[in-house]
Short mmCIF file of C-alpha atoms in Angstrom, two decimals:
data_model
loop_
_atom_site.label_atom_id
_atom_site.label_comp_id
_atom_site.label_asym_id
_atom_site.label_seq_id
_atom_site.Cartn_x
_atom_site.Cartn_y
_atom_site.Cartn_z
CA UNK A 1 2.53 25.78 43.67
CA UNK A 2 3.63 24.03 47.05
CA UNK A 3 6.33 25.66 48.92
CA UNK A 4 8.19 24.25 51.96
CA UNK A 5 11.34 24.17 53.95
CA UNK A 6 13.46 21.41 54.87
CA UNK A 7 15.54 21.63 57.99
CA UNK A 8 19.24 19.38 57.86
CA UNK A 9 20.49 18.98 61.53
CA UNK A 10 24.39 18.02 61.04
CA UNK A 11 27.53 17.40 63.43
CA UNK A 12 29.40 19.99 61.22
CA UNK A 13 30.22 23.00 64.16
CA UNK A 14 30.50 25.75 61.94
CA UNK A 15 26.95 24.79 59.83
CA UNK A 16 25.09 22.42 62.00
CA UNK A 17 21.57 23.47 60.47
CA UNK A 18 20.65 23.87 56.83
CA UNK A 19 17.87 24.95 55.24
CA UNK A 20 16.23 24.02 52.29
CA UNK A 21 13.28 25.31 50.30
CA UNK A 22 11.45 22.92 48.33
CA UNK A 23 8.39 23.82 45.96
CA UNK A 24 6.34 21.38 43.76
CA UNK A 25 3.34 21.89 41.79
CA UNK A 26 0.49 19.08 41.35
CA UNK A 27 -1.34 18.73 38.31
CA UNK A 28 -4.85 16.19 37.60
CA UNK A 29 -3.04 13.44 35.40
CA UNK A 30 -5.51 13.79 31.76
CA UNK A 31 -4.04 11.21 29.53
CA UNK A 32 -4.97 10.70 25.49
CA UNK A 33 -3.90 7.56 24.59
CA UNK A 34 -3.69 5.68 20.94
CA UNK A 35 -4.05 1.92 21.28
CA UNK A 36 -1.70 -0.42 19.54
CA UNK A 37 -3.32 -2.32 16.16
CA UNK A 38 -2.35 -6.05 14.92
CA UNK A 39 -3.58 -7.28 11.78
CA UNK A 40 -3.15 -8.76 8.45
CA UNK A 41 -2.47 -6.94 5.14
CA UNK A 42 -5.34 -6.16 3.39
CA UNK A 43 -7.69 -6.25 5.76
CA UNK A 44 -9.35 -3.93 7.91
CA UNK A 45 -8.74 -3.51 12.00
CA UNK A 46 -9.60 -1.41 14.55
CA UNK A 47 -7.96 1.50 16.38
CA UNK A 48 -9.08 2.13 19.86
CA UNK A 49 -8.84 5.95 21.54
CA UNK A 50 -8.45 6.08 25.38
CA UNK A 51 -8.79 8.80 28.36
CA UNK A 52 -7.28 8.77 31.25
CA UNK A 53 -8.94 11.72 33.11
CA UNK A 54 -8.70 13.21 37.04
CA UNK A 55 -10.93 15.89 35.79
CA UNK A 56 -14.18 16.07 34.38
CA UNK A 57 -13.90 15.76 30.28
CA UNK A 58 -16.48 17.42 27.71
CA UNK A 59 -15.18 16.76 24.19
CA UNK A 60 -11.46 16.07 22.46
CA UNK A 61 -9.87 16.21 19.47
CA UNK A 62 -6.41 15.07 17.99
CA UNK A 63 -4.89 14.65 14.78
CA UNK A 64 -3.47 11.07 13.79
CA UNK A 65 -0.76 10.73 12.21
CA UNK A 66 -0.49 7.48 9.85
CA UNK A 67 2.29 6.04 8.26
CA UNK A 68 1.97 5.28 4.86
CA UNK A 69 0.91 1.27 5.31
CA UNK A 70 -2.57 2.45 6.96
CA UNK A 71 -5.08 4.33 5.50
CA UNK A 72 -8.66 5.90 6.54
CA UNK A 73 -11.36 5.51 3.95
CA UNK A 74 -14.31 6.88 5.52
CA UNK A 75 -14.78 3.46 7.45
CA UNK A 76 -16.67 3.22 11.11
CA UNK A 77 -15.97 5.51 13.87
CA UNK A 78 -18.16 4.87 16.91
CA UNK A 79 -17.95 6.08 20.86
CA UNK A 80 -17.79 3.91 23.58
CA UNK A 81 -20.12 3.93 26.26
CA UNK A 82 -18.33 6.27 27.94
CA UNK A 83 -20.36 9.27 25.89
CA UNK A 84 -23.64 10.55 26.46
CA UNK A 85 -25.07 12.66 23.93
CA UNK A 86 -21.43 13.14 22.36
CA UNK A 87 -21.11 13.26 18.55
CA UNK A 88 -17.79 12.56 16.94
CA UNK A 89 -16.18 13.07 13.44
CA UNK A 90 -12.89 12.42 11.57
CA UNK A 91 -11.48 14.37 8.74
CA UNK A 92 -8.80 13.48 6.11
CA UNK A 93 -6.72 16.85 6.23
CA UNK A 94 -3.75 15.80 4.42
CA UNK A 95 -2.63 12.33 2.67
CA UNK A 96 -1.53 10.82 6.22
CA UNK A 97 -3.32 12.74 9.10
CA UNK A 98 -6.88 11.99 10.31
CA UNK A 99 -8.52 14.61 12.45
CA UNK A 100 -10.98 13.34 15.04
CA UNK A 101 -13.34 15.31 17.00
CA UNK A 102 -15.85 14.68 19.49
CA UNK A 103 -18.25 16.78 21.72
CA UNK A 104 -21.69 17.22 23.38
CA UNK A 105 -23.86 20.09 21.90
CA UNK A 106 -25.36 19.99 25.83
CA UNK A 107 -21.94 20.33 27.41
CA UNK A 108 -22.38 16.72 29.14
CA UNK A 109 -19.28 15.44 30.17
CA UNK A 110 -18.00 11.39 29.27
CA UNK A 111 -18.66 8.82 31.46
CA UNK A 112 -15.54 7.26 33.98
CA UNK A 113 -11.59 7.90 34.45
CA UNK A 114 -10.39 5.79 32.30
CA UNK A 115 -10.51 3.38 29.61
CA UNK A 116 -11.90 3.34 25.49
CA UNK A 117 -13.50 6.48 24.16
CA UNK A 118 -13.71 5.80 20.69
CA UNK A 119 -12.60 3.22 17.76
CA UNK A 120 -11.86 3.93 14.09
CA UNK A 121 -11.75 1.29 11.52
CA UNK A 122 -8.38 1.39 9.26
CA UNK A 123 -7.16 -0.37 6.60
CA UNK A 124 -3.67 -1.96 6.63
CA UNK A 125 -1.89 -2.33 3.38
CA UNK A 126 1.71 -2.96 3.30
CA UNK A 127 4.85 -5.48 4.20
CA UNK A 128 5.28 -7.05 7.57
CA UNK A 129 6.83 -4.59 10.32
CA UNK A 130 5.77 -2.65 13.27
CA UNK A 131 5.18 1.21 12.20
CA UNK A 132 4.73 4.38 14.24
CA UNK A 133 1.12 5.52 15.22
CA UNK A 134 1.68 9.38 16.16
CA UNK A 135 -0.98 11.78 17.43
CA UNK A 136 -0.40 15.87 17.85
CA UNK A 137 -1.99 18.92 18.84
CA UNK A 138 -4.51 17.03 21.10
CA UNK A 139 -6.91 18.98 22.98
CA UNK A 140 -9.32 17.72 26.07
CA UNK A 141 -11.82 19.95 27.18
CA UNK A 142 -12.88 20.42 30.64
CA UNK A 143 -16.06 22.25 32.17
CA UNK A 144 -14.95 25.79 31.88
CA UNK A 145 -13.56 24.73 27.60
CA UNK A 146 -10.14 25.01 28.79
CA UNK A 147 -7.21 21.97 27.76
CA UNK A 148 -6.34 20.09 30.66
CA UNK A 149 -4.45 17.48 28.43
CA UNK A 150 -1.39 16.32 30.52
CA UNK A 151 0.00 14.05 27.77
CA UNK A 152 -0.95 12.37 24.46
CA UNK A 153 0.26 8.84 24.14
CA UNK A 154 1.30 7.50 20.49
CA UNK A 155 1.33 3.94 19.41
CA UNK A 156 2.74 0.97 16.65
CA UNK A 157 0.90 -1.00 14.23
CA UNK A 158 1.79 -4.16 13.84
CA UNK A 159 1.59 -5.38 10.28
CA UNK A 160 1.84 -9.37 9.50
CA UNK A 161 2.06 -10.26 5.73
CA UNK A 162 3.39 -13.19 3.66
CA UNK A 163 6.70 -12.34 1.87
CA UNK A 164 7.37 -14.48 -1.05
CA UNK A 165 10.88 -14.69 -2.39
CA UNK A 166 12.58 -16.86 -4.99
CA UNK A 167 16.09 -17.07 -5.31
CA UNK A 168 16.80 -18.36 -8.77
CA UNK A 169 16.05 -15.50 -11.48
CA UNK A 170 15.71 -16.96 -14.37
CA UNK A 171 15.74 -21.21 -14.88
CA UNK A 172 17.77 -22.61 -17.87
CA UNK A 173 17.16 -26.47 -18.42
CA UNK A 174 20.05 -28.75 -19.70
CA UNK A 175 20.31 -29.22 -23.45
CA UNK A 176 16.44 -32.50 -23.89
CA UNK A 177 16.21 -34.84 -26.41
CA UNK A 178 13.21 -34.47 -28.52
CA UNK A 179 12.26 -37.48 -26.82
CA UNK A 180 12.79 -36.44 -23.83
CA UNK A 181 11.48 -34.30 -20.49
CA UNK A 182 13.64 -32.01 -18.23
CA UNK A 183 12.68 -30.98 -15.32
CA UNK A 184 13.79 -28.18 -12.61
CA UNK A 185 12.63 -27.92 -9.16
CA UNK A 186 11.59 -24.19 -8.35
CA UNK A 187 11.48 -23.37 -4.80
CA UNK A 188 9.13 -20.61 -3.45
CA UNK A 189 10.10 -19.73 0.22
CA UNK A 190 7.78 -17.44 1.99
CA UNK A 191 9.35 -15.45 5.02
CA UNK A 192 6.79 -13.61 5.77
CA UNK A 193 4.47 -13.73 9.23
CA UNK A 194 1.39 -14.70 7.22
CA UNK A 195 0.31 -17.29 4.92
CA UNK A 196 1.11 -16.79 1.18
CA UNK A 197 -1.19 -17.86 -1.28
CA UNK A 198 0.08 -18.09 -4.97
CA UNK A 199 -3.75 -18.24 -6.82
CA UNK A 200 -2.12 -18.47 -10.62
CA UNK A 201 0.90 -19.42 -12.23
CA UNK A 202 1.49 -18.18 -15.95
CA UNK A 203 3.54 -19.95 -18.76
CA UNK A 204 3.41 -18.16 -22.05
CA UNK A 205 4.94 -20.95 -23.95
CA UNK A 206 3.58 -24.25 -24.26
CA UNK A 207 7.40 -26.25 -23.96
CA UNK A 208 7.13 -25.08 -20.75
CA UNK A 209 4.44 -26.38 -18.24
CA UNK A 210 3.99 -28.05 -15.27
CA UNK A 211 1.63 -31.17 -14.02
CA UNK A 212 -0.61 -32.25 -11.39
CA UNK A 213 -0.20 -28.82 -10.14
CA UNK A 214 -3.53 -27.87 -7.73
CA UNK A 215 -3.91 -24.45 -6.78
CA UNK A 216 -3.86 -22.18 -4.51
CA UNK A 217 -0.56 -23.40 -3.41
CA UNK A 218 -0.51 -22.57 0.36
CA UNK A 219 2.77 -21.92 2.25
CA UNK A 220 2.50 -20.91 5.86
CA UNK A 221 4.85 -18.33 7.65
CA UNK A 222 8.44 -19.71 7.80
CA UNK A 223 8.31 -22.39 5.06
CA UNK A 224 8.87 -23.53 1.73
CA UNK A 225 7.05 -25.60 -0.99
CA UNK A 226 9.01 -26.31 -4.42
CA UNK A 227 7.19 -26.02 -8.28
CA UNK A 228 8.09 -28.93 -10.59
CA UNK A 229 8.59 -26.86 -13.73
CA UNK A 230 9.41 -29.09 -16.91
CA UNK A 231 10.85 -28.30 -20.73
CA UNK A 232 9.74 -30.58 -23.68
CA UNK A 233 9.67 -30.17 -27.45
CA UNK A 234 9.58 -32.53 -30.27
CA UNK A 235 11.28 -30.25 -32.52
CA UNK A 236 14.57 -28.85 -32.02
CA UNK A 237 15.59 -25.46 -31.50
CA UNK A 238 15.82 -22.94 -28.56
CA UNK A 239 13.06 -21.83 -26.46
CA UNK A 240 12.27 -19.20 -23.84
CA UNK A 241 9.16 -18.15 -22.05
CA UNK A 242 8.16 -16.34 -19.04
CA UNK A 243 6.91 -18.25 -15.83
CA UNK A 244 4.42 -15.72 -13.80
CA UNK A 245 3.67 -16.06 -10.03
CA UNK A 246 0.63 -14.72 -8.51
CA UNK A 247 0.18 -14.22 -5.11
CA UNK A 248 -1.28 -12.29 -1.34
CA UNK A 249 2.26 -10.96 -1.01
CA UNK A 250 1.26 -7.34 -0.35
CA UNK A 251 4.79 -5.89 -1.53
CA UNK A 252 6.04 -8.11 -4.50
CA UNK A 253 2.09 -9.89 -5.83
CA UNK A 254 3.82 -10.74 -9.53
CA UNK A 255 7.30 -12.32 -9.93
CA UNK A 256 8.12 -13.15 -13.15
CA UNK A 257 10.88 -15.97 -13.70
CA UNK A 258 12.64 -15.89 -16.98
CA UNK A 259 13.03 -20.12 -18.65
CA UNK A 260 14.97 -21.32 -21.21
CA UNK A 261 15.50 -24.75 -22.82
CA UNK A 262 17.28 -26.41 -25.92
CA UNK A 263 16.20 -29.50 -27.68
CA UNK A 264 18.47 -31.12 -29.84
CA UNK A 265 17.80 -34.12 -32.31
CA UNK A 266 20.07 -36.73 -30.51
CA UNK A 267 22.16 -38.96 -33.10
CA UNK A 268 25.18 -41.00 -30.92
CA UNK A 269 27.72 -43.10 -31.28
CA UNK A 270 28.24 -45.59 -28.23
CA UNK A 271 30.72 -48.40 -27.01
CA UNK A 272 28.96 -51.91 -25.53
CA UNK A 273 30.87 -52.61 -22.28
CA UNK A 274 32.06 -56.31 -22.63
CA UNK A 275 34.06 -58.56 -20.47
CA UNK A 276 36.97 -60.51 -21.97
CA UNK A 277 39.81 -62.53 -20.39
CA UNK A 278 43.22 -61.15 -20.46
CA UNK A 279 45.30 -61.77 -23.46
CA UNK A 280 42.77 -62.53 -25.56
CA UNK A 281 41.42 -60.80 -28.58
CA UNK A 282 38.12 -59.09 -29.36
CA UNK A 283 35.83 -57.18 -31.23
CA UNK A 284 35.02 -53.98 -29.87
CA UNK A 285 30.96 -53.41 -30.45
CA UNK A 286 29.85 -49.64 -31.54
CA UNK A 287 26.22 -48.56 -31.86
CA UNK A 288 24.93 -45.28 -33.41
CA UNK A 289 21.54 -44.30 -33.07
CA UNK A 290 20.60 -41.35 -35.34
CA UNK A 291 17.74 -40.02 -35.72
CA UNK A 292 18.38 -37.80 -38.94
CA UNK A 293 19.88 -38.88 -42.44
CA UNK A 294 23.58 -40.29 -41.50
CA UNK A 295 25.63 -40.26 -45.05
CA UNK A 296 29.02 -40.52 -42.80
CA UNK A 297 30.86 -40.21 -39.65
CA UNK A 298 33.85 -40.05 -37.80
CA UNK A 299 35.33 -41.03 -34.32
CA UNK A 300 38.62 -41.29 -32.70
CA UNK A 301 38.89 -44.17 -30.20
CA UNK A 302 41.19 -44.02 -27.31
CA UNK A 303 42.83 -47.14 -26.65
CA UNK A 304 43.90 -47.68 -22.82
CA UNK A 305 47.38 -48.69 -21.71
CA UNK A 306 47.50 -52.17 -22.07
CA UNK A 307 45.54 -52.95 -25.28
CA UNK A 308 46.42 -53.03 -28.81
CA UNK A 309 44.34 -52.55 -32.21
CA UNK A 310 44.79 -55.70 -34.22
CA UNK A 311 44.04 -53.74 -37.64
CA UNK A 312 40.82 -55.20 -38.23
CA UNK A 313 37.54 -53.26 -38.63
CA UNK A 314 34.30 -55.11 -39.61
CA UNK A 315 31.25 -53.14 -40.70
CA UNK A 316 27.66 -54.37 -40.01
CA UNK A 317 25.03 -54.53 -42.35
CA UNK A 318 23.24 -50.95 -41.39
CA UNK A 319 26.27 -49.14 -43.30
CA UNK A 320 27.34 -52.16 -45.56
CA UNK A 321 26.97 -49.45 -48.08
CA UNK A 322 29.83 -47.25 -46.48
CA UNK A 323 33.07 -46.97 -47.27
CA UNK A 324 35.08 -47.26 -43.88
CA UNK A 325 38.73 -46.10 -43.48
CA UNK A 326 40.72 -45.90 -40.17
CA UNK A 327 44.32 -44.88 -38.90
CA UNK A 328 46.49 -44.88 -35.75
CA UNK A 329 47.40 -41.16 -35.49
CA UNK A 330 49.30 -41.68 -32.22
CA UNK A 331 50.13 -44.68 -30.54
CA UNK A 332 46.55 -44.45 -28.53
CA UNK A 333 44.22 -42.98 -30.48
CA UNK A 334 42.04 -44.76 -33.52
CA UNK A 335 40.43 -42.69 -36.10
CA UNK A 336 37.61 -43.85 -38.12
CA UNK A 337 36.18 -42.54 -40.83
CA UNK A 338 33.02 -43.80 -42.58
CA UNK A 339 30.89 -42.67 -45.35
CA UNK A 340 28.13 -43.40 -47.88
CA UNK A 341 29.15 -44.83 -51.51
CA UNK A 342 26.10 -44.19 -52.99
CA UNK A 343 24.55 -41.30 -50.99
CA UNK A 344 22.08 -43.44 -48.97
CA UNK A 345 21.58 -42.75 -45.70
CA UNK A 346 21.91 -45.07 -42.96
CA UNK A 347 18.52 -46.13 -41.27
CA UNK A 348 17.30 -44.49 -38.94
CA UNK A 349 17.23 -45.63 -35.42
CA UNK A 350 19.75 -47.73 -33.31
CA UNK A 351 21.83 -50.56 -34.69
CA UNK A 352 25.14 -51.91 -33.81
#
C-alpha cells in the first residue's frame, strides 16, 4: 500500500489547514476473458479465450459455465500462438460446465499482454436468443505458481434460428360437391432470424393433397409463404386427415395441422332469372339437377310484393310422370309438392 497526506489551506480562522491521509494500493491488471459466439442452430462455432496480463503468465484454468442451448462434445480445442510448449485440456465435469486447463511441463510462460489464448469448438442447439456464457473459479498462474487473476470476464451467445409458426390449428373446408375442389390457403410465417426450411409435408389421407408443390419450401427471416391445401372426393361422406410439416426449426421441427372436409352429392332446385315487362304475365322457369334417384320433392316459393300466382303450374316432360300439387299457405308463399306415380325416378342430371 501507498500512503500520503493531503494538505487543505482554507480562509476558515478557526481551521485554516486540514489534513488528509490518503492510501491506495496498485495491483498488475490480469484479465480472463470469454469471447462472445454468433451462430446458427445446429451448427458448430467457435469460442475464443483471452488474457489480458501485466505479469508474466505460466498456465490457467477456468470452468465454463454453459447454458443449456450449447454443448461440448469433445470437439477442437487448440492454443493460439501465444503458447510455447503449453498443453491444454477440457473436461465435462457436470451436464453444463467445461473445465479447461492449460500449462507448460517446462514452466515457460505465454507469449504477449494481451489478446486470444485458446478456442474451443461448441455446438449450438436451441431457439433464437442471446444466452449467458459464465466462467468461475479461474486461476492464472504466475512465475512463483501463485493466482494473480484480477478478474474473469463472462460472455453471451448469440443464437439465430428460424421459428416457424402457423396460426390456424386445424383447417375445415366448406361442405364440396363430389364434383368439385375446395381449396384453403395455409400460411406458414417464419419469425425467426434464420431461414426456415420445411423439407416434407405429410398428408395421411388421399382427399387431401396439394399440387405443383416443389420442395424445400424456403422462407427467409421475417416472412411468409402460404400452402395451397385442397379437399376432393367423389364419394360423399366426412373426411379428416392429418397435414405434417417438417422443418430446420430447432424448437418446434413437426407441426401437425388437423383437416377436415365434407362432400355431399349435390341435387338442387334453381329459379332462371328472366326479364318481363310490367303487368304482364309469365311462367316462372325451375331447374333441378339431381344427381341421385328423385321419386319427389317439395319447395315453397316466395312471391315478392308486387306479383301474383295466376294458379297455373305446368310440368315438363323430365317428371311428366309426377303427380304435382301446390297451395298458397299465406298470401306470399307457394308450396309445391311433386311426386312419382309409378315409382320412377326422375333422370338424372339437369333439366328444366
Amino acid at each position: 500500500p501507498i500512503s500520503e497526506n493531503i494538505l487543505i489551506t482554507t480562509n476558515e480562522f478557526s481551521n485554516e489547514i486540514n489534513t488528509i491521509d490518503v492510501i491506495g494500493e496498485s495491483y498488475a491488471v490480469n484479465q480472463l476473458i470469454v469471447g462472445d459466439v454468433f451462430g446458427r442452430s445446429g451448427y458448430e462455432v467457435e469460442l475464443k479465450l483471452e488474457i489480458n496480463n501485466m505479469d508474466s503468465i505460466r498456465g490457467f484454468s477456468s470452468d465454463i459455465i454453459f447454458p443449456e442451448v450449447i454443448s461440448y462434445s469433445g470437439g477442437e480445442i487448440l492454443l493460439s500462438d501465444r503458447a510455447v510448449d503449453h498443453v491444454i485440456n477440457a473436461n465435462q465435469i457436470n451436464v453444463n460446465t467445461l473445465r479447461v486447463v492449460s500449462y507448460s511441463n517446462t514452466n515457460k510462460f505465454f507469449r504477449g499482454i494481451s489478446g486470444e489464448i485458446a478456442s474451443i469448438k461448441i455446438n449450438l442447439e436451441g431457439p433464437a436468443g442471446n444466452y449467458p456464457i459464465n466462467i468461475e473459479n479461474s486461476i492464472l498462474s504466475d512465475s512463483n505458481i501463485v493466482n494473480v487473476l484480477s478478474d474473469e470476464i463472462s460472455s453471451s451467445a448469440t443464437i439465430i434460428s428460424p421459428e416457424m409458426v402457423i396460426l390456424d390449428t386445424s383447417i375445415i373446408f366448406t361442405e364440396t360437391s363430389i364434383f368439385d375442389t375446395s381449396t384453403f390457403v395455409l400460411n406458414v410465417d417464419n419469425i425467426g432470424m434464420d431461414t426456415l426450411t420445411i423439407d416434407s409435408i405429410f398428408i395421411f389421407d388421399e382427399q387431401f393433397f396439394t399440387d405443383d408443390l416443389e420442395l424445400p419450401l424456403i422462407i427467409p427471416p421475417s416472412n411468409r409463404d402460404s400452402l395451397i391445401i385442397k379437399f376432393f372426393s367423389h364419394i360423399e361422406g366426412n373426411f379428416s386427415s392429418i397435414i405434417r410439416l417438417v422443418s430446420n426449426d430447432p424448437f418446434n421441427s413437426i407441426i401437425d395441422i388437423a383437416a377436415y372436409g365434407n362432400s355431399f352429392i349435390p341435387n338442387i332446385i334453381g329459379i332462371n332469372s328472366d326479364s318481363v315487362k310490367t303487368e304482364s304475365s309469365f311462367y316462372l322457369n325451375f331447374w333441378m339437377e339431381n344427381n341421385e334417384e328423385c321419386l319427389g320433392f317439395q319447395f315453397d316459393l316466395i312471391i315478392p310484393t308486387g306479383f301474383t300466382f295466376l294458379d297455373s303450374i305446368i310440368t315438363t316432360e323430365p317428371i311428366n310422370n309426377f303427380e304435382t300439387q301446390y297451395s298458397l299457405i299465406d298470401s306470399s308463399t307457394l308450396r309445391v309438392f311433386s311426386y312419382s306415380t309409378n315409382q320412377i325416378s326422375k333422370p338424372l342430371g339437369k333439366s328444366v
